[in-house]
Coordinates of C-alpha atoms and ligand atoms in Angstrom, one line a residue:
Chain A
M26 CA 28.2 -21.7 -81.4
V27 CA 24.7 -21.1 -82.8
L28 CA 21.9 -22.3 -80.6
T29 CA 19.2 -24.3 -82.5
P30 CA 15.7 -23.0 -81.6
F31 CA 13.9 -25.5 -79.4
D32 CA 11.2 -26.3 -81.9
Q33 CA 13.7 -27.4 -84.5
L34 CA 15.3 -30.0 -82.3
T35 CA 14.7 -33.7 -83.0
A36 CA 12.4 -35.6 -80.7
D37 CA 15.3 -37.3 -79.0
E38 CA 17.1 -34.0 -78.4
K39 CA 13.9 -32.6 -76.9
Y40 CA 13.7 -35.6 -74.6
D41 CA 17.3 -35.3 -73.5
H42 CA 16.9 -31.6 -72.8
F43 CA 13.8 -32.4 -70.8
M44 CA 15.5 -35.0 -68.8
E45 CA 18.4 -32.7 -68.1
R46 CA 16.0 -30.2 -66.6
I47 CA 14.5 -33.0 -64.5
E48 CA 17.9 -34.1 -63.3
K49 CA 18.8 -30.5 -62.4
G50 CA 15.7 -30.3 -60.3
E51 CA 14.0 -27.7 -62.5
K52 CA 10.3 -27.3 -62.4
I53 CA 8.3 -28.1 -65.5
E54 CA 5.4 -25.8 -66.3
A55 CA 2.1 -26.4 -68.1
E56 CA 3.2 -24.7 -71.3
D57 CA 6.6 -26.4 -71.5
W58 CA 7.4 -29.2 -73.9
M59 CA 7.1 -32.6 -72.1
P60 CA 7.3 -36.2 -73.3
D61 CA 3.9 -38.0 -73.7
E62 CA 4.9 -40.5 -71.1
Y63 CA 5.4 -37.7 -68.6
R64 CA 2.1 -36.0 -69.5
K65 CA 0.2 -39.2 -69.2
A66 CA 1.8 -40.0 -65.9
L67 CA 0.8 -36.6 -64.6
I68 CA -2.7 -36.8 -65.9
R69 CA -3.1 -40.2 -64.3
L70 CA -1.6 -39.2 -61.0
I71 CA -3.3 -35.8 -60.5
S72 CA -6.7 -36.8 -61.9
M73 CA -6.8 -39.8 -59.5
H74 CA -5.7 -37.5 -56.7
G75 CA -8.2 -34.8 -57.5
I76 CA -11.1 -37.1 -58.0
S77 CA -10.2 -39.0 -54.7
E78 CA -10.5 -35.7 -52.9
I79 CA -14.0 -35.2 -54.3
M80 CA -15.1 -38.8 -53.8
G81 CA -13.5 -38.6 -50.3
A82 CA -15.9 -35.9 -49.4
L83 CA -18.9 -38.3 -49.7
P84 CA -18.2 -40.7 -46.7
E85 CA -17.4 -37.7 -44.4
K86 CA -20.3 -35.7 -45.7
E87 CA -22.6 -38.3 -44.3
W88 CA -21.4 -37.1 -40.8
V89 CA -21.6 -33.4 -41.4
P90 CA -25.2 -32.9 -40.2
K91 CA -24.8 -35.6 -37.5
A92 CA -21.7 -34.2 -35.9
P93 CA -22.5 -34.1 -32.2
T94 CA -22.0 -30.5 -31.3
L95 CA -22.2 -27.1 -33.0
H96 CA -18.4 -26.8 -32.8
R97 CA -17.9 -30.3 -34.4
K98 CA -20.5 -29.5 -37.0
L99 CA -18.6 -26.4 -38.0
A100 CA -15.3 -28.2 -38.0
I101 CA -16.3 -31.1 -40.1
M102 CA -18.1 -28.8 -42.6
A103 CA -14.9 -26.8 -42.9
K104 CA -12.9 -30.0 -43.5
V105 CA -15.2 -31.4 -46.1
Q106 CA -15.2 -28.0 -47.9
D107 CA -11.4 -28.1 -47.9
E108 CA -11.4 -31.5 -49.5
M109 CA -13.8 -30.3 -52.3
G110 CA -11.4 -27.3 -52.6
H111 CA -8.5 -29.6 -53.0
G112 CA -10.4 -31.5 -55.7
Q113 CA -11.1 -28.2 -57.5
L114 CA -7.5 -27.1 -57.3
L115 CA -6.2 -30.4 -58.7
L116 CA -8.8 -30.7 -61.5
R117 CA -7.7 -27.3 -62.7
V118 CA -4.1 -28.6 -62.9
V119 CA -5.4 -31.6 -64.9
E120 CA -7.5 -29.4 -67.1
D121 CA -4.4 -27.6 -68.3
L122 CA -2.7 -31.0 -69.0
I123 CA -5.6 -32.5 -71.0
Q124 CA -6.4 -29.3 -72.9
P125 CA -3.9 -30.1 -75.7
L126 CA -5.6 -33.5 -76.0
G127 CA -8.9 -31.8 -76.6
K128 CA -10.4 -32.8 -73.3
T129 CA -12.3 -31.0 -70.6
R130 CA -13.6 -31.5 -67.1
D131 CA -16.7 -33.2 -68.5
H132 CA -14.4 -36.0 -69.8
I133 CA -12.9 -36.4 -66.3
M134 CA -16.4 -36.9 -64.8
E135 CA -17.3 -39.2 -67.6
D136 CA -14.2 -41.3 -66.9
L137 CA -15.1 -41.5 -63.3
F138 CA -18.7 -42.7 -64.0
T139 CA -17.5 -45.4 -66.3
K140 CA -14.8 -46.5 -63.7
R141 CA -12.0 -45.7 -66.2
L142 CA -10.7 -43.1 -63.7
K143 CA -10.0 -44.7 -60.3
F144 CA -10.2 -43.2 -56.9
H145 CA -8.5 -44.1 -53.7
N146 CA -9.3 -47.4 -52.1
V147 CA -10.3 -45.9 -48.7
F148 CA -13.2 -44.0 -50.3
H149 CA -14.9 -47.1 -51.4
M150 CA -15.4 -48.1 -47.8
P151 CA -18.4 -47.6 -45.5
A152 CA -18.3 -45.1 -42.6
P153 CA -21.2 -46.3 -40.5
S154 CA -20.5 -44.4 -37.2
W155 CA -19.2 -41.2 -35.8
G156 CA -16.1 -43.2 -34.8
D157 CA -15.4 -43.6 -38.5
A158 CA -15.5 -39.9 -39.0
A159 CA -12.8 -39.7 -36.3
I160 CA -10.6 -42.4 -37.7
I161 CA -10.9 -41.0 -41.3
A162 CA -9.8 -37.5 -40.2
W163 CA -7.0 -38.8 -38.0
L164 CA -5.6 -41.7 -39.9
V165 CA -6.7 -41.5 -43.5
D166 CA -5.8 -37.8 -43.5
G167 CA -2.6 -38.7 -41.6
A168 CA -1.7 -41.2 -44.4
A169 CA -2.6 -38.7 -47.1
I170 CA -0.4 -36.1 -45.5
L171 CA 2.6 -38.4 -45.7
S172 CA 2.2 -39.1 -49.3
Q173 CA 1.4 -35.5 -50.2
T174 CA 4.3 -34.1 -48.3
M175 CA 6.6 -36.6 -50.1
M176 CA 5.4 -35.1 -53.4
L177 CA 5.9 -31.5 -52.5
N178 CA 9.1 -31.4 -54.4
T179 CA 7.5 -33.0 -57.5
S180 CA 9.0 -32.0 -60.8
Y181 CA 5.7 -30.6 -62.2
G182 CA 5.5 -27.0 -60.9
P183 CA 1.7 -26.5 -60.9
Y184 CA 1.2 -29.8 -59.0
G185 CA 3.8 -28.8 -56.4
R186 CA 2.2 -25.5 -55.8
A187 CA -1.3 -27.0 -55.4
L188 CA 0.2 -29.6 -53.0
K189 CA 1.8 -26.8 -50.9
R190 CA -1.6 -25.3 -50.2
I191 CA -3.2 -28.7 -49.7
C192 CA -0.6 -29.7 -47.1
Q193 CA -1.1 -26.5 -45.2
E194 CA -4.8 -27.3 -44.9
E195 CA -4.2 -31.0 -44.2
S196 CA -2.3 -30.1 -41.1
F197 CA -5.6 -28.7 -39.7
H198 CA -7.4 -31.8 -40.7
A199 CA -5.0 -33.9 -38.8
K200 CA -5.5 -31.8 -35.7
H201 CA -9.3 -32.0 -36.1
G202 CA -9.0 -35.8 -36.4
E203 CA -6.8 -36.0 -33.4
S204 CA -9.2 -34.0 -31.4
L205 CA -12.2 -36.1 -32.4
T206 CA -10.2 -39.3 -31.6
L207 CA -9.1 -38.0 -28.2
A208 CA -12.6 -37.0 -27.2
L209 CA -13.9 -40.5 -28.0
A210 CA -10.9 -42.3 -26.5
S211 CA -11.3 -40.5 -23.2
G212 CA -15.1 -40.7 -23.2
T213 CA -17.7 -43.3 -22.1
E214 CA -17.5 -47.0 -22.8
K215 CA -19.8 -46.5 -25.7
Q216 CA -17.7 -43.8 -27.2
K217 CA -14.5 -45.9 -26.8
A218 CA -16.2 -48.9 -28.4
M219 CA -17.3 -46.7 -31.3
L220 CA -13.7 -45.7 -31.9
Q221 CA -12.2 -49.1 -31.4
E222 CA -14.7 -50.7 -33.9
A223 CA -14.0 -48.0 -36.4
L224 CA -10.2 -48.6 -36.1
H225 CA -10.7 -52.4 -36.7
R226 CA -12.9 -51.6 -39.8
W227 CA -10.3 -49.2 -41.2
W228 CA -7.0 -51.0 -40.5
E229 CA -6.7 -53.1 -43.6
S230 CA -7.6 -50.1 -45.8
L231 CA -5.0 -48.0 -44.0
L232 CA -2.4 -50.6 -44.6
T233 CA -3.2 -50.8 -48.3
F234 CA -3.5 -47.0 -48.6
F235 CA 0.0 -46.6 -50.0
G236 CA -0.4 -49.3 -52.5
P237 CA 1.5 -52.6 -53.0
K238 CA 5.2 -53.1 -52.5
S239 CA 6.4 -54.0 -55.9
K240 CA 5.4 -55.5 -59.2
Q241 CA 5.1 -59.0 -57.8
E242 CA 2.0 -58.4 -55.7
T243 CA -0.5 -57.1 -58.3
G244 CA 1.2 -57.3 -61.6
H245 CA 2.0 -53.6 -62.2
T246 CA 2.9 -50.4 -60.5
N247 CA 3.3 -46.8 -61.5
V248 CA 5.9 -46.0 -58.9
D249 CA 8.9 -46.5 -61.2
I250 CA 7.8 -43.9 -63.8
G251 CA 7.1 -41.6 -60.8
I252 CA 10.6 -41.9 -59.5
K253 CA 12.2 -41.6 -62.9
Y254 CA 10.5 -38.3 -63.6
K255 CA 11.0 -37.1 -60.0
L256 CA 7.2 -36.9 -59.5
R257 CA 7.8 -38.7 -56.2
T258 CA 10.8 -39.5 -54.0
K259 CA 9.7 -42.5 -52.0
T260 CA 8.3 -46.0 -52.6
N261 CA 5.0 -47.2 -51.4
E262 CA 6.6 -49.4 -48.8
Q263 CA 8.8 -46.5 -47.5
L264 CA 5.6 -44.5 -46.9
R265 CA 3.8 -47.4 -45.2
Q266 CA 6.8 -47.8 -42.9
E267 CA 6.7 -44.1 -42.1
F268 CA 3.0 -44.3 -41.3
L269 CA 3.4 -47.3 -39.0
T270 CA 6.3 -45.6 -37.2
K271 CA 4.3 -42.4 -36.7
Y272 CA 0.9 -43.9 -35.7
V273 CA 1.3 -47.3 -34.1
P274 CA 2.7 -45.9 -30.9
K275 CA 0.0 -43.2 -30.8
I276 CA -2.7 -45.8 -31.3
Q277 CA -1.3 -47.9 -28.6
L278 CA -1.0 -45.0 -26.2
L279 CA -4.7 -44.4 -26.6
G280 CA -5.3 -48.0 -25.4
L281 CA -6.7 -49.1 -28.7
S282 CA -6.0 -52.5 -30.2
I283 CA -4.8 -53.1 -33.8
P284 CA -6.3 -56.1 -35.5
D285 CA -3.0 -57.7 -36.6
E286 CA -1.2 -60.1 -34.4
Q287 CA 1.9 -60.1 -36.6
L288 CA 2.4 -56.4 -36.3
R289 CA 5.7 -55.6 -34.6
F290 CA 8.9 -53.6 -35.1
D291 CA 11.8 -55.8 -36.2
E292 CA 14.9 -54.4 -34.5
D293 CA 17.3 -56.3 -36.8
T294 CA 15.9 -54.9 -40.0
Q295 CA 14.6 -51.7 -38.5
E296 CA 11.3 -52.4 -40.2
W297 CA 7.7 -53.0 -39.3
R298 CA 6.4 -56.5 -39.9
Y299 CA 2.7 -56.9 -40.6
T300 CA 0.4 -59.5 -42.0
E301 CA 0.4 -59.0 -45.8
P302 CA -3.0 -57.6 -46.8
D303 CA -5.1 -59.1 -49.5
W304 CA -3.9 -57.3 -52.5
Q305 CA -6.3 -59.0 -54.9
K306 CA -9.1 -57.5 -52.8
F307 CA -7.4 -54.1 -52.9
K308 CA -7.2 -54.4 -56.7
R309 CA -10.9 -55.2 -56.9
I310 CA -11.8 -52.3 -54.7
V311 CA -9.8 -49.7 -56.6
A312 CA -11.3 -51.1 -59.9
G313 CA -14.7 -50.0 -58.5
D314 CA -15.9 -53.2 -56.8
G315 CA -15.7 -52.1 -53.2
P316 CA -18.5 -52.2 -50.7
K317 CA -19.6 -48.6 -51.4
S318 CA -18.2 -48.0 -54.9
D319 CA -21.4 -48.2 -56.8
E320 CA -23.5 -46.4 -54.3
R321 CA -21.1 -43.4 -54.1
L322 CA -20.6 -43.3 -57.9
A323 CA -24.4 -43.3 -58.3
L324 CA -24.8 -40.5 -55.9
R325 CA -22.2 -38.4 -57.8
R326 CA -23.7 -39.4 -61.2
N327 CA -27.3 -38.6 -60.2
S328 CA -26.4 -35.3 -58.7
Y329 CA -24.4 -34.5 -61.9
E330 CA -27.3 -35.4 -64.2
N331 CA -29.9 -33.7 -62.0
S332 CA -28.0 -30.4 -62.3
Q333 CA -27.1 -30.7 -66.0
W334 CA -29.8 -28.0 -66.7
V335 CA -28.0 -25.6 -64.3
R336 CA -24.7 -26.0 -66.2
D337 CA -26.5 -25.6 -69.5
A338 CA -28.2 -22.5 -68.2
L339 CA -24.9 -21.0 -67.0
R340 CA -23.3 -21.7 -70.4
H341 CA -26.2 -20.1 -72.2
F342 CA -26.1 -17.1 -69.9
K343 CA -22.3 -16.6 -70.6
E344 CA -22.8 -16.9 -74.3
Q345 CA -25.6 -14.3 -74.2
A346 CA -23.5 -12.0 -72.2
S347 CA -20.5 -12.3 -74.5
E348 CA -22.8 -11.7 -77.5
H349 CA -23.9 -8.4 -75.9
V350 CA -20.3 -7.3 -75.4
G351 CA -19.2 -8.5 -78.9
Chain B
M17 CA -37.9 -15.4 -16.4
Q18 CA -39.2 -11.8 -16.7
R19 CA -41.8 -11.2 -19.4
E20 CA -39.3 -8.9 -21.1
D21 CA -36.7 -11.6 -21.3
M22 CA -39.2 -14.1 -22.6
V23 CA -40.1 -11.8 -25.4
L24 CA -36.4 -11.2 -26.2
C25 CA -35.8 -15.0 -26.2
E26 CA -38.7 -15.5 -28.7
L27 CA -36.9 -13.2 -31.2
L28 CA -33.5 -14.8 -30.6
Y29 CA -35.0 -18.3 -31.1
Q30 CA -36.4 -17.1 -34.4
L31 CA -33.1 -15.7 -35.6
A32 CA -31.1 -18.7 -34.3
D33 CA -33.4 -21.4 -35.6
D34 CA -33.8 -19.9 -39.0
N35 CA -30.0 -19.8 -39.6
F36 CA -29.5 -23.2 -38.0
I37 CA -32.1 -25.1 -40.0
L38 CA -31.3 -23.4 -43.3
A39 CA -27.6 -24.0 -42.8
Y40 CA -28.4 -27.6 -42.3
R41 CA -30.5 -27.8 -45.5
G42 CA -27.6 -26.2 -47.2
S43 CA -25.1 -28.7 -45.8
E44 CA -27.1 -31.6 -47.2
W45 CA -26.0 -30.3 -50.6
L46 CA -22.4 -30.9 -49.8
G47 CA -20.7 -32.8 -52.6
L48 CA -23.9 -32.6 -54.8
A49 CA -23.9 -29.0 -56.0
P50 CA -24.1 -28.3 -59.7
H51 CA -20.3 -27.8 -60.0
I52 CA -17.3 -28.1 -57.7
E53 CA -16.7 -24.3 -57.4
E54 CA -20.3 -23.9 -56.1
D55 CA -19.8 -26.8 -53.8
V56 CA -16.9 -24.9 -52.1
A57 CA -18.7 -21.5 -52.1
F58 CA -22.0 -22.9 -50.8
S59 CA -20.2 -24.8 -48.1
S60 CA -18.6 -21.7 -46.9
I61 CA -21.9 -19.9 -46.7
N62 CA -23.4 -22.8 -44.7
Q63 CA -20.6 -22.6 -42.2
D64 CA -21.1 -18.9 -41.9
M65 CA -24.8 -19.3 -41.4
M66 CA -24.3 -22.1 -38.8
G67 CA -21.8 -19.7 -37.2
H68 CA -24.6 -17.0 -37.1
A69 CA -26.9 -19.5 -35.4
V70 CA -24.2 -20.2 -32.8
M71 CA -23.9 -16.4 -32.1
Y72 CA -27.7 -16.2 -31.5
Y73 CA -27.7 -19.4 -29.4
Q74 CA -24.9 -17.9 -27.3
L75 CA -27.0 -14.9 -26.6
L76 CA -29.7 -17.3 -25.4
E77 CA -27.2 -19.1 -23.3
E78 CA -26.2 -15.9 -21.6
L79 CA -29.8 -15.3 -20.8
G80 CA -30.0 -18.6 -19.0
A81 CA -31.9 -20.5 -21.7
G82 CA -29.4 -23.5 -21.6
D83 CA -26.2 -24.3 -23.3
V84 CA -25.8 -23.8 -27.0
D85 CA -25.5 -27.5 -27.9
A86 CA -28.6 -28.5 -25.8
L87 CA -30.5 -25.6 -27.4
S88 CA -29.7 -26.7 -30.9
H89 CA -29.9 -30.5 -30.4
C90 CA -32.3 -31.3 -27.5
R91 CA -35.4 -29.2 -28.0
E92 CA -38.6 -30.7 -29.2
P93 CA -39.8 -29.6 -32.7
E94 CA -42.6 -27.6 -31.3
S95 CA -40.2 -25.3 -29.4
F96 CA -38.4 -24.4 -32.6
R97 CA -39.2 -20.9 -33.9
N98 CA -37.9 -21.1 -37.5
A99 CA -40.1 -20.5 -40.4
I100 CA -41.6 -23.5 -42.1
L101 CA -40.3 -22.7 -45.5
L102 CA -36.7 -23.0 -44.2
E103 CA -37.2 -26.4 -42.7
R104 CA -38.6 -28.0 -45.9
K105 CA -36.5 -30.6 -47.6
N106 CA -34.3 -29.6 -50.6
G107 CA -36.4 -31.8 -52.8
L108 CA -37.2 -35.5 -53.1
G109 CA -35.1 -38.2 -51.6
H110 CA -32.8 -38.2 -48.6
Y111 CA -29.4 -36.7 -48.4
L112 CA -27.9 -40.2 -48.1
E113 CA -30.2 -42.0 -50.5
N114 CA -31.1 -40.8 -54.0
P115 CA -31.2 -37.1 -53.2
N116 CA -33.1 -35.6 -56.1
Y117 CA -32.5 -32.0 -55.0
D118 CA -33.8 -29.0 -56.8
W119 CA -31.2 -26.3 -57.4
A120 CA -33.8 -23.7 -58.5
Y121 CA -35.7 -24.2 -55.3
T122 CA -32.5 -23.8 -53.3
V123 CA -31.5 -20.6 -55.2
V124 CA -34.9 -19.0 -54.8
R125 CA -35.3 -19.9 -51.1
H126 CA -31.8 -18.7 -50.2
Y127 CA -32.2 -15.6 -52.3
L128 CA -35.6 -14.6 -50.8
F129 CA -34.3 -15.3 -47.3
S130 CA -31.1 -13.4 -47.8
V131 CA -33.0 -10.3 -48.7
L132 CA -35.1 -10.6 -45.6
K133 CA -32.1 -11.4 -43.4
Q134 CA -30.4 -8.2 -44.7
I135 CA -33.5 -6.1 -43.8
R136 CA -33.7 -7.7 -40.4
L137 CA -30.0 -7.1 -39.8
E138 CA -30.3 -3.4 -40.8
S139 CA -33.1 -3.1 -38.2
L140 CA -31.1 -4.9 -35.5
Y141 CA -28.4 -2.3 -35.8
H142 CA -30.9 -0.2 -33.8
S143 CA -32.0 -2.8 -31.5
S144 CA -32.5 -1.8 -27.8
Y145 CA -30.7 -5.0 -26.8
E146 CA -27.0 -4.1 -27.1
P147 CA -25.6 -7.7 -27.5
L148 CA -28.0 -8.3 -30.4
K149 CA -26.9 -5.1 -32.0
Q150 CA -23.3 -6.2 -31.8
A151 CA -24.1 -9.6 -33.2
A152 CA -25.9 -8.1 -36.1
E153 CA -23.0 -6.0 -37.0
K154 CA -20.6 -9.0 -37.1
I155 CA -23.1 -11.1 -39.0
S156 CA -23.7 -8.5 -41.7
L157 CA -20.1 -8.5 -42.8
E158 CA -20.4 -12.1 -43.9
H159 CA -24.0 -11.8 -45.0
Y160 CA -23.0 -9.2 -47.5
Y161 CA -21.3 -11.8 -49.6
H162 CA -24.1 -14.3 -49.2
S163 CA -26.6 -11.8 -50.6
M164 CA -24.4 -11.2 -53.6
H165 CA -23.9 -14.8 -54.2
W166 CA -27.6 -15.7 -54.2
E167 CA -28.6 -12.6 -56.2
T168 CA -26.1 -13.6 -58.9
W169 CA -27.5 -17.1 -59.1
F170 CA -31.1 -15.8 -59.1
T171 CA -30.6 -13.3 -61.9
Q172 CA -28.5 -15.6 -64.0
L173 CA -31.0 -18.5 -63.8
M174 CA -33.9 -16.2 -64.4
S175 CA -32.5 -14.9 -67.6
S176 CA -31.1 -17.9 -69.3
T177 CA -32.7 -21.0 -70.9
K178 CA -36.4 -21.6 -71.0
E179 CA -36.0 -24.6 -68.8
A180 CA -34.2 -22.7 -66.1
R181 CA -36.8 -19.9 -66.2
H182 CA -39.6 -22.4 -65.9
R183 CA -38.0 -24.2 -62.9
M184 CA -37.2 -20.8 -61.3
E185 CA -40.8 -19.6 -61.6
N186 CA -42.2 -22.8 -60.1
A187 CA -39.8 -22.4 -57.2
I188 CA -40.8 -18.7 -56.7
N189 CA -44.5 -19.7 -56.7
Y190 CA -43.8 -22.3 -54.1
C191 CA -41.8 -20.1 -51.8
W192 CA -44.3 -17.3 -52.3
Q193 CA -47.0 -19.3 -50.7
E194 CA -45.0 -19.7 -47.6
F195 CA -42.9 -16.6 -47.3
D196 CA -45.1 -14.7 -45.0
G197 CA -44.1 -17.3 -42.4
V198 CA -40.6 -16.1 -42.8
I199 CA -41.5 -12.4 -42.4
S200 CA -43.7 -13.2 -39.4
L201 CA -42.6 -12.3 -35.9
G202 CA -45.1 -14.7 -34.4
R203 CA -47.6 -14.3 -31.6
Y204 CA -45.3 -12.0 -29.6
G205 CA -44.6 -9.8 -32.5
K206 CA -46.2 -6.8 -31.1
E207 CA -44.4 -7.0 -27.8
I208 CA -41.1 -7.6 -29.6
C209 CA -41.5 -4.3 -31.4
D210 CA -42.8 -2.5 -28.3
H211 CA -39.5 -3.3 -26.7
Q212 CA -37.8 -1.9 -29.8
L213 CA -35.9 -5.1 -30.4
I214 CA -36.6 -5.0 -34.1
V215 CA -39.1 -3.0 -36.3
E216 CA -42.7 -4.1 -36.9
E217 CA -43.5 -7.0 -39.1
E218 CA -45.4 -4.7 -41.5
K219 CA -42.3 -2.6 -42.1
L220 CA -40.2 -5.7 -42.7
R221 CA -42.8 -7.0 -45.2
N222 CA -43.0 -3.8 -47.1
E223 CA -39.3 -3.3 -47.4
W224 CA -38.8 -6.9 -48.4
L225 CA -41.5 -6.7 -51.1
K226 CA -40.0 -3.5 -52.3
R227 CA -36.5 -4.9 -52.7
V228 CA -37.6 -8.3 -54.1
C229 CA -40.0 -6.8 -56.6
T230 CA -37.4 -4.4 -57.9
T231 CA -35.2 -7.4 -58.8
F232 CA -38.3 -9.3 -60.1
G233 CA -39.1 -6.3 -62.3
E234 CA -35.6 -6.4 -63.9
M235 CA -36.3 -10.0 -64.7
Q236 CA -39.8 -9.2 -66.2
F237 CA -41.5 -11.2 -63.5
S238 CA -44.3 -10.1 -61.1
P239 CA -46.0 -12.2 -58.5
K240 CA -49.8 -12.4 -58.7
T241 CA -50.6 -12.4 -55.0
S242 CA -49.1 -11.3 -51.8
P243 CA -46.9 -13.8 -49.9
G244 CA -48.8 -16.5 -48.0
M245 CA -48.3 -18.8 -45.0
E246 CA -50.1 -21.9 -46.2
S247 CA -48.4 -24.5 -44.0
G248 CA -48.7 -22.6 -40.8
N249 CA -46.6 -20.3 -38.6
G250 CA -43.3 -21.8 -37.5
R251 CA -42.8 -18.7 -35.2
N252 CA -45.6 -20.2 -33.1
G253 CA -44.2 -23.7 -33.0
E254 CA -46.2 -25.1 -35.9
H255 CA -44.0 -27.3 -38.0
T256 CA -43.9 -30.1 -40.5
E257 CA -42.6 -33.7 -40.4
D258 CA -39.6 -32.4 -42.3
L259 CA -38.4 -30.6 -39.2
T260 CA -38.9 -33.6 -37.0
E261 CA -36.8 -35.7 -39.4
A262 CA -34.1 -33.0 -39.6
L263 CA -33.8 -32.8 -35.9
E264 CA -33.4 -36.6 -35.6
V265 CA -30.5 -36.4 -38.0
L266 CA -28.9 -33.4 -36.4
S267 CA -29.0 -35.0 -32.9
E268 CA -28.4 -38.6 -33.8
V269 CA -24.9 -38.7 -32.4
Y270 CA -25.3 -36.1 -29.6
G271 CA -28.4 -37.8 -28.3
G272 CA -27.0 -41.3 -28.9
D273 CA -25.0 -41.4 -25.7
K274 CA -26.7 -39.6 -22.8
Q275 CA -23.7 -40.3 -20.5
A276 CA -21.2 -38.6 -22.7
V277 CA -19.9 -35.3 -21.3
S278 CA -17.6 -34.4 -24.2
W279 CA -17.5 -35.0 -27.9
Ligands
FE2_410 FE1 -7.5 -33.2 -49.0
FE2_411 FE1 -7.8 -33.8 -45.6

């Protein structure tokens, strides 16, 4: 039997070969052939993830200088730096994917500013107290860890490797968040109230963090493609159930109340019941119409424009240097 | 407190407060740096510098000056001993609202400071106060990378586009007017040197000028005057409104609940 070189296969044959690799659990690499649908799904997923890390630095960054002690200042600085680092790692993965399409990081930023590229719903929300910094690090990071761990086995090799490093660092974030939360929960009445108010503020956002259940709620979902290509292994609802199982008992143990009277574990179905969040509101927030969307986008856009001269200067410097060498 | 300890504390406050306040100014840039890679690198430098401040505050704590968090969060502005240049805002605007920060100013300020910090550390290796000597050795391991970082930025922006050069020269001129305040050892400077805690101000100044002007020379730049101290001497507790505002931000949570024993 003579093997036909890969580039002489028909499009269908290439696709079948690709899907065989996916089925076998092989990892796809940046330079491998991949169907457009797969590339598109990756770009969408990873650029949203990457830009969410970067936009996610903004609400917490507000609390970096205000963190109460030197120790907490150092810890939250390190955490926010990690998040920027995650963003950097992920954008590099996206850069390789968009390069064949003739696009660069500047295009990603442009898409962010025009709201074509969306970022996570939680990062559109206000964080008005130190209690919010605690809840973000404990529960938002806790939720992120669940969905990132679920994707560790993703079929795209570079993403999987980035996630591995991210998950290692995230485990420190969770500890940091737990420590902040515990300190407030065992503190003065004022500290406890600060924490309780923050939890009330964040509950709905946490519930919607994993996205809607199925097509019915918002009209479309990208989960199916994700599962087909083995980018992910669990549905949104499975992740939400995991989150509730992991955190509701912990929250209750701290003596905090959760603002949902319907919330309970149903022994018959072995599932959590909760009040269905407002998915239309969720959709609006992610589309860039949340309480802090415009303000945070403006912050990022202004800083980007203010430092355009720096990036120009660096480019010029590099060109000069390579001219000297050449 | 013995006179000798008081003089030692004066120097420690200068070292601690310089690092503390400049690390704070650096941390305001978080998420706003010219590119993501710099954001990560700068943040790491800020953490190191905040860590250096903690080490100096710990020496003060050991001398009975108070606990490190109280020292950094509860003192009045006039008891801070940092140089005025280091407390100045990063530019127009507030870190939460329309920050219009100037990267050239940040690069120049950090570069000039990193050269002086290096010289101070080298002198502290010979300090008569053993714990200070040990702290300096630890700090210099990290500071080595900070120096390289800022020198790279400095030389690249000085030798690139016209606009960059123009912004950098403006920033140098501004920092130059204040930099003698960073070199200063304050009103107890003579006693500080008599106790051989660090070398004389004059030697620090000459060495700093020598190193900085060598780099300037390579960039075809030469300052027209000697460094000044136009806004006053922070070493003697003279400060600007910028410090008052900074300290309010830094202690907002810590000072917001006087009953709290743990955070
Ligand atoms: Fe992250
Ligand atoms: Fe995180």
